[in-house]
Amino acid sequence: YTMSAGNWCLIESDPGVFTELIRSIGVQGVQVEELYSLDEGSLSVLQPVHGLIFLFKWQKDLQERKTAENASSVFFANQVINNACATQAILSILLNTPELNLGEELTNFKAFTQDFTPELRGLAISNSEKIRTVHNSFARPETFSIEEKNATDDDDVFHFVAYIHKDGRLWELDGLQEGPINLGEASADDWLFRAAPIIQARIERYSSTEIRFNLMAVVADKTVQYTQELAAVDEQRAMLMSQMQSDQVSGDLAALDARSSELQMLLATEQEKNERYRTENIRRRHNFVPFIVKLLRLLAEKHQLQPLIAKAKETVAAKNKANAESRK
Amino acid sequence: LAAPRQREQIGLSHIITPDALNLLLSNDQVVEQLLPFLPETLPHTAAELRTTVRSPQFSQAVQAFSAALGAGNLNAVMQQFGVDPSLAGSAQGVEAFLTALQQSQNQSSGSSDASNTGSSNMDTSN
């Protein structure tokens, strides 16, 4: 049957977009980081990691895999709307992380969908007004209607899979499968390092076939995390200072000093990053069409447009000629 | 049926190139005229303008607008920006829009000043 759950726009797969999306839904203490490497060092820095999101270009030959039968404690939803799948992967992670402050919207949503089947949960996500509104707030603004280009050819279809840890197991949550896939035993401490080789194998498979992919981690809000640690370190320093004298104490103090300045640097980096996210998201939502038209008018006024058009036509003609010849 | 033609057309990214932008933005008057078109909540400075035009978000907007012009939104856009469609001649898509902009510039610089279409939407003060 066809879905009529309203329009979901395609959103950009970007840590700044995902982070703001999560916060706008009302979840606190979480941010999204892009991962460029799966080595132990890169993963450790990010701890605590609530879940990983693996994004890749969808392939037709999706095979059905064996899904777990007894996984009622895992929140799993089927993917019923393509464009919403990034948001769905993020929600799957958030709703499977009990220690998070989900906020009113998601707390209610979780309770409401508690006894739903995966398919109904998928429908509930696509019908949620709040979630859809936040998701769609990242749409590119258009001042005139552009024929909505549906992702019909495979080029445009992306698929997200989430990896989480719950109840002593590592799970793969793929909305196109029937249920969660049990990837074996894992603890809170080691699940990331167990997931890494599995994802790495996938990356290698896709790299060789030139399938585009990227990897995101849903992690604790670093600003909150570093601020709390900095407060604790400063408190410890103050205590040590008051009992100065012994060599032992001055050694500890030096270590605390080092950690304190390191944390301050990390905090500054987070601040810069959040500022950059904010600016990028403002740009994403801005209607640049009047800007572009003004720019073109200024080019015309400065007598640069005509030569640029001529040059562009030459470039395109040369390309078309080369293409025609290569087909002969 | 003939095989689908895979002929490439000119796009706005052929026109709004880094070189063209650098040259244009080296002119302070040009910068002044573009600042009001930046997002309201960002600082309206020359530095911000330069960062913005180099941003992936701006490139995406250029590509989307270019695609829209190529996909039959030409007349709607011309109407919205007060460009006479007959100035485009026989050109199609992006090229038609550019040609019409160029022609309307030629006309307004040919006639006496006063009616500079280029700055007509710049005079809205708060």
XYZ file of C-alpha atoms in Angstrom, chain A residues 12 14 140 142-147 278-284 286-309 311-317 319-321 323 327, chain B residues 6-10 12 14-16 20-21 23-24 27 30 33-34 37-39 41-42 48-49 51-53 55 57-58 60-62 64-65 68 73 77 80-81 83 95 97-99 101-102 105 117-119 122:
104
model
C 21.887 16.276 4.572
C 25.979 15.944 8.509
C 16.387 23.797 1.525
C 12.602 27.412 -2.246
C 10.683 30.490 -3.213
C 9.050 28.830 -6.178
C 7.889 25.277 -6.463
C 10.385 22.916 -7.945
C 9.026 19.652 -9.155
C 25.064 27.040 13.927
C 26.390 29.088 11.015
C 26.161 26.167 8.586
C 22.592 25.388 9.609
C 21.618 29.047 9.171
C 23.088 28.911 5.667
C 21.292 25.638 4.909
C 18.617 30.525 3.943
C 17.050 31.262 0.594
C 20.065 32.224 -1.509
C 18.111 32.740 -4.732
C 17.856 36.570 -4.427
C 21.572 36.616 -3.509
C 22.479 34.591 -6.611
C 20.329 36.733 -8.903
C 21.948 39.880 -7.485
C 25.371 38.320 -7.989
C 24.556 37.572 -11.645
C 23.248 41.106 -12.126
C 26.475 42.508 -10.699
C 28.469 40.297 -13.062
C 26.412 41.686 -15.950
C 26.932 45.237 -14.705
C 30.701 44.694 -14.550
C 30.687 43.266 -18.097
C 31.786 39.865 -16.865
C 28.658 37.857 -17.529
C 28.891 37.803 -21.330
C 32.439 36.397 -21.433
C 31.576 33.875 -18.684
C 28.573 32.625 -20.682
C 33.374 30.420 -21.936
C 30.811 28.121 -20.313
C 29.288 27.328 -23.699
C 32.714 26.468 -25.058
C 33.479 24.176 -22.119
C 30.148 22.388 -22.432
C 30.434 22.059 -26.227
C 32.581 18.096 -23.268
C 29.647 17.092 -25.430
C 31.930 16.567 -28.386
C 31.306 12.381 -25.044
C 30.535 6.650 -27.838
C 22.990 12.978 -22.880
C 23.990 16.482 -23.878
C 25.196 18.658 -21.082
C 23.858 22.201 -20.737
C 25.574 25.140 -19.121
C 25.293 28.295 -12.905
C 30.059 27.360 -14.843
C 29.358 31.044 -14.270
C 29.706 31.495 -10.514
C 34.642 35.097 -10.981
C 33.743 35.432 -7.289
C 37.303 39.177 -8.942
C 33.821 40.427 -8.126
C 35.310 45.400 -5.393
C 29.991 45.059 -4.934
C 25.541 45.612 -2.431
C 25.652 41.899 -1.601
C 21.409 39.274 0.944
C 23.268 37.343 3.646
C 21.165 35.467 6.220
C 21.295 36.221 11.753
C 24.862 36.166 10.432
C 31.352 36.594 6.319
C 30.393 37.212 2.701
C 33.244 32.630 3.770
C 29.637 32.203 2.718
C 30.286 32.115 -1.028
C 30.745 27.348 1.754
C 25.877 25.272 1.587
C 26.143 28.147 -0.903
C 24.437 23.571 -3.004
C 22.067 26.521 -3.287
C 23.676 27.490 -6.612
C 19.687 23.687 -6.759
C 18.799 27.010 -8.382
C 15.390 24.587 -11.050
C 10.861 27.019 -13.517
C 11.805 32.927 -11.718
C 9.604 36.948 -9.631
C 12.722 38.973 -10.400
C 13.091 39.998 -15.960
C 21.419 30.135 -20.593
C 18.006 33.288 -17.774
C 21.575 34.578 -18.082
C 20.955 35.984 -21.533
C 19.760 39.245 -17.363
C 22.549 40.402 -19.642
C 21.500 45.124 -18.104
C 16.975 47.489 -12.156
C 19.948 45.939 -10.450
C 19.481 47.860 -7.232
C 18.188 46.952 -2.356
